[in-house]
JSON list of N, CA and C in Angstrom, two decimals:
[
{"chain": "A", "resi": 877, "resn": "UNK", "atom": "N", "xyz": [0.49, -1.19, -0.16]},
{"chain": "A", "resi": 877, "resn": "UNK", "atom": "CA", "xyz": [0.35, 0.30, 0.01]},
{"chain": "A", "resi": 877, "resn": "UNK", "atom": "C", "xyz": [0.83, 1.41, -0.13]},
{"chain": "A", "resi": 878, "resn": "UNK", "atom": "N", "xyz": [2.02, 1.13, 0.38]},
{"chain": "A", "resi": 878, "resn": "UNK", "atom": "CA", "xyz": [2.78, 2.09, 0.72]},
{"chain": "A", "resi": 878, "resn": "UNK", "atom": "C", "xyz": [3.01, 3.03, -0.63]},
{"chain": "A", "resi": 879, "resn": "UNK", "atom": "N", "xyz": [2.94, 2.11, -2.02]},
{"chain": "A", "resi": 879, "resn": "UNK", "atom": "CA", "xyz": [3.31, 2.45, -3.76]},
{"chain": "A", "resi": 879, "resn": "UNK", "atom": "C", "xyz": [2.47, 4.05, -4.18]},
{"chain": "A", "resi": 880, "resn": "UNK", "atom": "N", "xyz": [0.93, 3.70, -3.45]},
{"chain": "A", "resi": 880, "resn": "UNK", "atom": "CA", "xyz": [0.22, 4.78, -4.08]},
{"chain": "A", "resi": 880, "resn": "UNK", "atom": "C", "xyz": [0.64, 6.39, -4.32]},
{"chain": "A", "resi": 881, "resn": "UNK", "atom": "N", "xyz": [1.09, 6.71, -3.17]},
{"chain": "A", "resi": 881, "resn": "UNK", "atom": "CA", "xyz": [1.73, 8.08, -3.52]},
{"chain": "A", "resi": 881, "resn": "UNK", "atom": "C", "xyz": [2.79, 8.45, -4.08]},
{"chain": "A", "resi": 882, "resn": "UNK", "atom": "N", "xyz": [3.59, 7.23, -4.36]},
{"chain": "A", "resi": 882, "resn": "UNK", "atom": "CA", "xyz": [4.54, 7.00, -4.98]},
{"chain": "A", "resi": 882, "resn": "UNK", "atom": "C", "xyz": [4.19, 7.13, -6.33]},
{"chain": "A", "resi": 883, "resn": "UNK", "atom": "N", "xyz": [3.23, 6.64, -7.11]},
{"chain": "A", "resi": 883, "resn": "UNK", "atom": "CA", "xyz": [2.50, 6.70, -8.04]},
{"chain": "A", "resi": 883, "resn": "UNK", "atom": "C", "xyz": [1.88, 7.72, -8.43]},
{"chain": "A", "resi": 884, "resn": "UNK", "atom": "N", "xyz": [1.36, 8.19, -7.75]},
{"chain": "A", "resi": 884, "resn": "UNK", "atom": "CA", "xyz": [0.87, 10.02, -8.24]},
{"chain": "A", "resi": 884, "resn": "UNK", "atom": "C", "xyz": [2.36, 10.80, -8.35]},
{"chain": "A", "resi": 885, "resn": "UNK", "atom": "N", "xyz": [2.79, 11.01, -7.43]},
{"chain": "A", "resi": 885, "resn": "UNK", "atom": "CA", "xyz": [4.35, 11.84, -7.85]},
{"chain": "A", "resi": 885, "resn": "UNK", "atom": "C", "xyz": [4.95, 11.06, -9.52]},
{"chain": "A", "resi": 886, "resn": "UNK", "atom": "N", "xyz": [5.48, 10.06, -9.37]},
{"chain": "A", "resi": 886, "resn": "UNK", "atom": "CA", "xyz": [5.61, 9.68, -10.63]},
{"chain": "A", "resi": 886, "resn": "UNK", "atom": "C", "xyz": [4.92, 10.15, -12.05]},
{"chain": "A", "resi": 887, "resn": "UNK", "atom": "N", "xyz": [3.38, 9.95, -11.92]},
{"chain": "A", "resi": 887, "resn": "UNK", "atom": "CA", "xyz": [2.78, 10.55, -12.95]},
{"chain": "A", "resi": 887, "resn": "UNK", "atom": "C", "xyz": [2.55, 11.68, -13.03]},
{"chain": "A", "resi": 888, "resn": "UNK", "atom": "N", "xyz": [2.65, 12.47, -12.04]},
{"chain": "A", "resi": 888, "resn": "UNK", "atom": "CA", "xyz": [3.19, 14.12, -12.03]},
{"chain": "A", "resi": 888, "resn": "UNK", "atom": "C", "xyz": [4.10, 14.47, -12.98]},
{"chain": "A", "resi": 889, "resn": "UNK", "atom": "N", "xyz": [5.19, 13.67, -12.24]},
{"chain": "A", "resi": 889, "resn": "UNK", "atom": "CA", "xyz": [6.21, 14.02, -12.77]},
{"chain": "A", "resi": 889, "resn": "UNK", "atom": "C", "xyz": [6.50, 13.72, -14.56]},
{"chain": "A", "resi": 890, "resn": "UNK", "atom": "N", "xyz": [5.82, 12.73, -14.76]},
{"chain": "A", "resi": 890, "resn": "UNK", "atom": "CA", "xyz": [5.81, 12.45, -16.41]},
{"chain": "A", "resi": 890, "resn": "UNK", "atom": "C", "xyz": [4.78, 13.31, -17.08]},
{"chain": "A", "resi": 891, "resn": "UNK", "atom": "N", "xyz": [3.97, 13.79, -16.42]},
{"chain": "A", "resi": 891, "resn": "UNK", "atom": "CA", "xyz": [2.81, 15.08, -17.05]},
{"chain": "A", "resi": 891, "resn": "UNK", "atom": "C", "xyz": [3.78, 16.26, -17.46]},
{"chain": "A", "resi": 892, "resn": "UNK", "atom": "N", "xyz": [4.42, 16.95, -15.81]},
{"chain": "A", "resi": 892, "resn": "UNK", "atom": "CA", "xyz": [4.94, 18.06, -15.90]},
{"chain": "A", "resi": 892, "resn": "UNK", "atom": "C", "xyz": [6.18, 18.02, -16.73]},
{"chain": "A", "resi": 893, "resn": "UNK", "atom": "N", "xyz": [7.03, 17.16, -17.24]},
{"chain": "A", "resi": 893, "resn": "UNK", "atom": "CA", "xyz": [8.62, 17.02, -17.46]},
{"chain": "A", "resi": 893, "resn": "UNK", "atom": "C", "xyz": [8.67, 16.17, -18.90]},
{"chain": "A", "resi": 894, "resn": "UNK", "atom": "N", "xyz": [8.04, 15.67, -18.96]},
{"chain": "A", "resi": 894, "resn": "UNK", "atom": "CA", "xyz": [7.40, 14.27, -20.30]},
{"chain": "A", "resi": 894, "resn": "UNK", "atom": "C", "xyz": [8.91, 14.02, -20.53]},
{"chain": "A", "resi": 895, "resn": "UNK", "atom": "N", "xyz": [9.50, 13.10, -19.46]},
{"chain": "A", "resi": 895, "resn": "UNK", "atom": "CA", "xyz": [11.03, 12.35, -19.58]},
{"chain": "A", "resi": 895, "resn": "UNK", "atom": "C", "xyz": [11.06, 11.45, -20.77]},
{"chain": "A", "resi": 896, "resn": "UNK", "atom": "N", "xyz": [11.88, 11.39, -21.36]},
{"chain": "A", "resi": 896, "resn": "UNK", "atom": "CA", "xyz": [12.07, 10.10, -22.40]},
{"chain": "A", "resi": 896, "resn": "UNK", "atom": "C", "xyz": [11.98, 8.93, -22.07]},
{"chain": "A", "resi": 897, "resn": "UNK", "atom": "N", "xyz": [11.39, 7.89, -22.66]},
{"chain": "A", "resi": 897, "resn": "UNK", "atom": "CA", "xyz": [11.48, 6.56, -22.52]},
{"chain": "A", "resi": 897, "resn": "UNK", "atom": "C", "xyz": [12.94, 5.89, -21.66]},
{"chain": "A", "resi": 898, "resn": "UNK", "atom": "N", "xyz": [13.96, 6.29, -22.16]},
{"chain": "A", "resi": 898, "resn": "UNK", "atom": "CA", "xyz": [14.86, 6.06, -20.95]},
{"chain": "A", "resi": 898, "resn": "UNK", "atom": "C", "xyz": [15.03, 6.48, -19.95]},
{"chain": "A", "resi": 899, "resn": "UNK", "atom": "N", "xyz": [14.67, 7.51, -19.87]},
{"chain": "A", "resi": 899, "resn": "UNK", "atom": "CA", "xyz": [14.76, 8.19, -18.14]},
{"chain": "A", "resi": 899, "resn": "UNK", "atom": "C", "xyz": [13.83, 7.37, -17.44]},
{"chain": "A", "resi": 900, "resn": "UNK", "atom": "N", "xyz": [12.43, 7.22, -18.17]},
{"chain": "A", "resi": 900, "resn": "UNK", "atom": "CA", "xyz": [11.62, 6.64, -17.28]},
{"chain": "A", "resi": 900, "resn": "UNK", "atom": "C", "xyz": [11.78, 5.08, -16.80]},
{"chain": "A", "resi": 901, "resn": "UNK", "atom": "N", "xyz": [12.77, 4.19, -18.14]},
{"chain": "A", "resi": 901, "resn": "UNK", "atom": "CA", "xyz": [12.99, 2.90, -17.42]},
{"chain": "A", "resi": 901, "resn": "UNK", "atom": "C", "xyz": [13.70, 2.91, -16.28]},
{"chain": "A", "resi": 902, "resn": "UNK", "atom": "N", "xyz": [14.33, 4.19, -16.93]},
{"chain": "A", "resi": 902, "resn": "UNK", "atom": "CA", "xyz": [15.49, 4.10, -15.44]},
{"chain": "A", "resi": 902, "resn": "UNK", "atom": "C", "xyz": [14.65, 4.65, -13.90]},
{"chain": "A", "resi": 903, "resn": "UNK", "atom": "N", "xyz": [13.67, 5.35, -13.60]},
{"chain": "A", "resi": 903, "resn": "UNK", "atom": "CA", "xyz": [13.07, 5.86, -12.68]},
{"chain": "A", "resi": 903, "resn": "UNK", "atom": "C", "xyz": [12.16, 4.29, -12.36]},
{"chain": "A", "resi": 904, "resn": "UNK", "atom": "N", "xyz": [11.65, 3.73, -13.21]},
{"chain": "A", "resi": 904, "resn": "UNK", "atom": "CA", "xyz": [10.99, 2.69, -13.15]},
{"chain": "A", "resi": 904, "resn": "UNK", "atom": "C", "xyz": [11.55, 1.21, -12.36]},
{"chain": "A", "resi": 905, "resn": "UNK", "atom": "N", "xyz": [13.01, 1.26, -12.80]},
{"chain": "A", "resi": 905, "resn": "UNK", "atom": "CA", "xyz": [14.01, 0.09, -12.27]},
{"chain": "A", "resi": 905, "resn": "UNK", "atom": "C", "xyz": [14.14, 0.63, -10.91]},
{"chain": "A", "resi": 906, "resn": "UNK", "atom": "N", "xyz": [14.74, 1.45, -10.70]},
{"chain": "A", "resi": 906, "resn": "UNK", "atom": "CA", "xyz": [15.12, 2.04, -9.23]},
{"chain": "A", "resi": 906, "resn": "UNK", "atom": "C", "xyz": [13.97, 2.74, -8.64]},
{"chain": "A", "resi": 907, "resn": "UNK", "atom": "N", "xyz": [12.96, 3.03, -8.60]},
{"chain": "A", "resi": 907, "resn": "UNK", "atom": "CA", "xyz": [11.86, 3.17, -8.04]},
{"chain": "A", "resi": 907, "resn": "UNK", "atom": "C", "xyz": [11.17, 1.80, -7.86]},
{"chain": "A", "resi": 908, "resn": "UNK", "atom": "N", "xyz": [11.31, 0.85, -7.95]},
{"chain": "A", "resi": 908, "resn": "UNK", "atom": "CA", "xyz": [10.64, -0.58, -7.90]},
{"chain": "A", "resi": 908, "resn": "UNK", "atom": "C", "xyz": [11.71, -1.17, -6.86]},
{"chain": "A", "resi": 909, "resn": "UNK", "atom": "N", "xyz": [12.65, -0.85, -7.04]},
{"chain": "A", "resi": 909, "resn": "UNK", "atom": "CA", "xyz": [13.90, -1.56, -6.25]},
{"chain": "A", "resi": 909, "resn": "UNK", "atom": "C", "xyz": [13.72, -1.03, -4.78]},
{"chain": "A", "resi": 910, "resn": "UNK", "atom": "N", "xyz": [13.54, 0.38, -4.93]},
{"chain": "A", "resi": 910, "resn": "UNK", "atom": "CA", "xyz": [13.65, 1.18, -3.66]},
{"chain": "A", "resi": 910, "resn": "UNK", "atom": "C", "xyz": [11.97, 1.23, -2.80]},
{"chain": "A", "resi": 911, "resn": "UNK", "atom": "N", "xyz": [11.00, 0.55, -3.73]},
{"chain": "A", "resi": 911, "resn": "UNK", "atom": "CA", "xyz": [9.62, 0.86, -2.94]},
{"chain": "A", "resi": 911, "resn": "UNK", "atom": "C", "xyz": [9.69, -1.03, -2.56]},
{"chain": "A", "resi": 912, "resn": "UNK", "atom": "N", "xyz": [10.51, -1.81, -3.12]},
{"chain": "A", "resi": 912, "resn": "UNK", "atom": "CA", "xyz": [10.22, -3.00, -2.66]},
{"chain": "A", "resi": 912, "resn": "UNK", "atom": "C", "xyz": [11.25, -3.69, -1.47]},
{"chain": "A", "resi": 913, "resn": "UNK", "atom": "N", "xyz": [12.39, -2.80, -1.14]},
{"chain": "A", "resi": 913, "resn": "UNK", "atom": "CA", "xyz": [13.45, -2.37, 0.06]},
{"chain": "A", "resi": 913, "resn": "UNK", "atom": "C", "xyz": [12.30, -1.85, 1.07]},
{"chain": "A", "resi": 914, "resn": "UNK", "atom": "N", "xyz": [11.72, -0.89, 1.18]},
{"chain": "A", "resi": 914, "resn": "UNK", "atom": "CA", "xyz": [11.27, -0.07, 1.50]},
{"chain": "A", "resi": 914, "resn": "UNK", "atom": "C", "xyz": [10.23, -0.67, 2.27]},
{"chain": "A", "resi": 915, "resn": "UNK", "atom": "N", "xyz": [9.26, -1.38, 1.42]},
{"chain": "A", "resi": 915, "resn": "UNK", "atom": "CA", "xyz": [8.02, -2.38, 1.44]},
{"chain": "A", "resi": 915, "resn": "UNK", "atom": "C", "xyz": [8.40, -3.09, 2.59]},
{"chain": "A", "resi": 916, "resn": "UNK", "atom": "N", "xyz": [9.49, -4.20, 2.52]},
{"chain": "A", "resi": 916, "resn": "UNK", "atom": "CA", "xyz": [10.18, -4.83, 2.96]},
{"chain": "A", "resi": 916, "resn": "UNK", "atom": "C", "xyz": [10.62, -4.79, 4.92]},
{"chain": "A", "resi": 917, "resn": "UNK", "atom": "N", "xyz": [11.41, -3.33, 4.73]},
{"chain": "A", "resi": 917, "resn": "UNK", "atom": "CA", "xyz": [11.38, -2.70, 5.84]},
{"chain": "A", "resi": 917, "resn": "UNK", "atom": "C", "xyz": [10.51, -2.54, 6.86]},
{"chain": "A", "resi": 918, "resn": "UNK", "atom": "N", "xyz": [9.41, -2.38, 6.10]},
{"chain": "A", "resi": 918, "resn": "UNK", "atom": "CA", "xyz": [8.06, -1.06, 7.12]},
{"chain": "A", "resi": 918, "resn": "UNK", "atom": "C", "xyz": [7.56, -2.85, 7.39]},
{"chain": "A", "resi": 919, "resn": "UNK", "atom": "N", "xyz": [7.30, -4.00, 6.35]},
{"chain": "A", "resi": 919, "resn": "UNK", "atom": "CA", "xyz": [6.70, -4.82, 7.04]},
{"chain": "A", "resi": 919, "resn": "UNK", "atom": "C", "xyz": [7.78, -5.10, 8.13]},
{"chain": "A", "resi": 920, "resn": "UNK", "atom": "N", "xyz": [8.91, -5.55, 8.17]},
{"chain": "A", "resi": 920, "resn": "UNK", "atom": "CA", "xyz": [9.63, -6.04, 9.60]},
{"chain": "A", "resi": 920, "resn": "UNK", "atom": "C", "xyz": [9.82, -5.09, 10.38]},
{"chain": "A", "resi": 921, "resn": "UNK", "atom": "N", "xyz": [9.87, -3.61, 10.42]},
{"chain": "A", "resi": 921, "resn": "UNK", "atom": "CA", "xyz": [10.47, -3.16, 11.68]},
{"chain": "A", "resi": 921, "resn": "UNK", "atom": "C", "xyz": [8.90, -2.53, 11.95]},
{"chain": "A", "resi": 922, "resn": "UNK", "atom": "N", "xyz": [7.65, -2.89, 11.49]},
{"chain": "A", "resi": 922, "resn": "UNK", "atom": "CA", "xyz": [6.56, -1.77, 12.05]},
{"chain": "A", "resi": 922, "resn": "UNK", "atom": "C", "xyz": [5.39, -2.95, 11.89]},
{"chain": "A", "resi": 923, "resn": "UNK", "atom": "N", "xyz": [5.31, -3.16, 10.69]},
{"chain": "A", "resi": 923, "resn": "UNK", "atom": "CA", "xyz": [3.80, -4.96, 10.54]},
{"chain": "A", "resi": 923, "resn": "UNK", "atom": "C", "xyz": [4.41, -5.94, 11.56]},
{"chain": "A", "resi": 924, "resn": "UNK", "atom": "N", "xyz": [4.97, -6.34, 11.34]},
{"chain": "A", "resi": 924, "resn": "UNK", "atom": "CA", "xyz": [5.31, -7.25, 12.10]},
{"chain": "A", "resi": 924, "resn": "UNK", "atom": "C", "xyz": [5.14, -7.33, 13.57]},
{"chain": "A", "resi": 925, "resn": "UNK", "atom": "N", "xyz": [5.92, -6.43, 14.35]},
{"chain": "A", "resi": 925, "resn": "UNK", "atom": "CA", "xyz": [5.80, -6.25, 15.62]},
{"chain": "A", "resi": 925, "resn": "UNK", "atom": "C", "xyz": [4.63, -5.39, 16.33]},
{"chain": "A", "resi": 926, "resn": "UNK", "atom": "N", "xyz": [3.62, -4.77, 15.33]},
{"chain": "A", "resi": 926, "resn": "UNK", "atom": "CA", "xyz": [2.77, -4.48, 15.41]},
{"chain": "A", "resi": 926, "resn": "UNK", "atom": "C", "xyz": [1.55, -5.67, 15.62]},
{"chain": "A", "resi": 927, "resn": "UNK", "atom": "N", "xyz": [1.66, -6.47, 14.31]},
{"chain": "A", "resi": 927, "resn": "UNK", "atom": "CA", "xyz": [0.73, -7.81, 14.78]},
{"chain": "A", "resi": 927, "resn": "UNK", "atom": "C", "xyz": [0.94, -8.46, 16.02]},
{"chain": "A", "resi": 928, "resn": "UNK", "atom": "N", "xyz": [1.92, -8.64, 16.79]},
{"chain": "A", "resi": 928, "resn": "UNK", "atom": "CA", "xyz": [2.08, -9.26, 17.54]},
{"chain": "A", "resi": 928, "resn": "UNK", "atom": "C", "xyz": [2.12, -8.88, 18.89]},
{"chain": "A", "resi": 929, "resn": "UNK", "atom": "N", "xyz": [2.38, -7.30, 18.88]},
{"chain": "A", "resi": 929, "resn": "UNK", "atom": "CA", "xyz": [1.63, -6.77, 20.34]},
{"chain": "A", "resi": 929, "resn": "UNK", "atom": "C", "xyz": [0.01, -7.05, 20.04]},
{"chain": "A", "resi": 930, "resn": "UNK", "atom": "N", "xyz": [-0.58, -6.74, 19.24]},
{"chain": "A", "resi": 930, "resn": "UNK", "atom": "CA", "xyz": [-2.11, -6.43, 19.03]},
{"chain": "A", "resi": 930, "resn": "UNK", "atom": "C", "xyz": [-2.45, -8.08, 19.57]},
{"chain": "A", "resi": 931, "resn": "UNK", "atom": "N", "xyz": [-2.01, -9.14, 18.95]},
{"chain": "A", "resi": 931, "resn": "UNK", "atom": "CA", "xyz": [-1.91, -10.70, 19.14]},
{"chain": "A", "resi": 931, "resn": "UNK", "atom": "C", "xyz": [-1.96, -10.87, 20.48]},
{"chain": "A", "resi": 932, "resn": "UNK", "atom": "N", "xyz": [-0.80, -10.17, 21.55]},
{"chain": "A", "resi": 932, "resn": "UNK", "atom": "CA", "xyz": [-0.71, -10.27, 22.85]},
{"chain": "A", "resi": 932, "resn": "UNK", "atom": "C", "xyz": [-2.25, -10.00, 23.72]},
{"chain": "A", "resi": 933, "resn": "UNK", "atom": "N", "xyz": [-2.25, -8.46, 23.41]},
{"chain": "A", "resi": 933, "resn": "UNK", "atom": "CA", "xyz": [-3.29, -8.03, 23.93]},
{"chain": "A", "resi": 933, "resn": "UNK", "atom": "C", "xyz": [-4.74, -8.64, 23.37]},
{"chain": "A", "resi": 934, "resn": "UNK", "atom": "N", "xyz": [-4.79, -9.20, 22.54]},
{"chain": "A", "resi": 934, "resn": "UNK", "atom": "CA", "xyz": [-5.77, -10.06, 22.20]},
{"chain": "A", "resi": 934, "resn": "UNK", "atom": "C", "xyz": [-6.38, -10.78, 23.19]},
{"chain": "A", "resi": 935, "resn": "UNK", "atom": "N", "xyz": [-4.65, -11.81, 23.46]},
{"chain": "A", "resi": 935, "resn": "UNK", "atom": "CA", "xyz": [-5.17, -13.16, 24.27]},
{"chain": "A", "resi": 935, "resn": "UNK", "atom": "C", "xyz": [-5.56, -12.74, 25.46]},
{"chain": "A", "resi": 936, "resn": "UNK", "atom": "N", "xyz": [-4.64, -11.47, 26.05]},
{"chain": "A", "resi": 936, "resn": "UNK", "atom": "CA", "xyz": [-4.66, -11.36, 27.29]},
{"chain": "A", "resi": 936, "resn": "UNK", "atom": "C", "xyz": [-6.24, -10.70, 27.32]},
{"chain": "A", "resi": 937, "resn": "UNK", "atom": "N", "xyz": [-6.82, -10.21, 26.68]},
{"chain": "A", "resi": 937, "resn": "UNK", "atom": "CA", "xyz": [-8.18, -9.69, 27.09]},
{"chain": "A", "resi": 937, "resn": "UNK", "atom": "C", "xyz": [-9.16, -10.87, 26.67]},
{"chain": "A", "resi": 938, "resn": "UNK", "atom": "N", "xyz": [-8.92, -11.96, 25.95]},
{"chain": "A", "resi": 938, "resn": "UNK", "atom": "CA", "xyz": [-9.94, -13.16, 25.87]},
{"chain": "A", "resi": 938, "resn": "UNK", "atom": "C", "xyz": [-9.49, -14.01, 27.20]},
{"chain": "A", "resi": 939, "resn": "UNK", "atom": "N", "xyz": [-8.24, -14.13, 27.68]},
{"chain": "A", "resi": 939, "resn": "UNK", "atom": "CA", "xyz": [-7.99, -14.77, 28.93]},
{"chain": "A", "resi": 939, "resn": "UNK", "atom": "C", "xyz": [-9.07, -14.20, 30.25]},
{"chain": "A", "resi": 940, "resn": "UNK", "atom": "N", "xyz": [-8.80, -12.74, 30.05]},
{"chain": "A", "resi": 940, "resn": "UNK", "atom": "CA", "xyz": [-9.53, -11.99, 31.39]},
{"chain": "A", "resi": 940, "resn": "UNK", "atom": "C", "xyz": [-10.93, -12.02, 31.38]},
{"chain": "A", "resi": 941, "resn": "UNK", "atom": "N", "xyz": [-11.75, -11.86, 30.25]},
{"chain": "A", "resi": 941, "resn": "UNK", "atom": "CA", "xyz": [-12.86, -12.14, 29.94]},
{"chain": "A", "resi": 941, "resn": "UNK", "atom": "C", "xyz": [-13.60, -13.43, 29.60]},
{"chain": "A", "resi": 942, "resn": "UNK", "atom": "N", "xyz": [-12.94, -14.50, 29.98]},
{"chain": "A", "resi": 942, "resn": "UNK", "atom": "CA", "xyz": [-13.34, -16.04, 30.03]},
{"chain": "A", "resi": 942, "resn": "UNK", "atom": "C", "xyz": [-14.49, -15.63, 31.42]}
]
């Protein structure tokens, strides 16, 4: 889901500056790599710990309300 703002930025850039096919190719290749790495880092350092915390909180809530 992190890619949507970058798609808007990319399309605005293309509309405003009208880059050549070679420039667009490089932007797409580099952008794909950067967004993939960024997505992995967010998954590892934000999403996974948050899910673990919520799972523990849910288990404690269910144990308390039995």
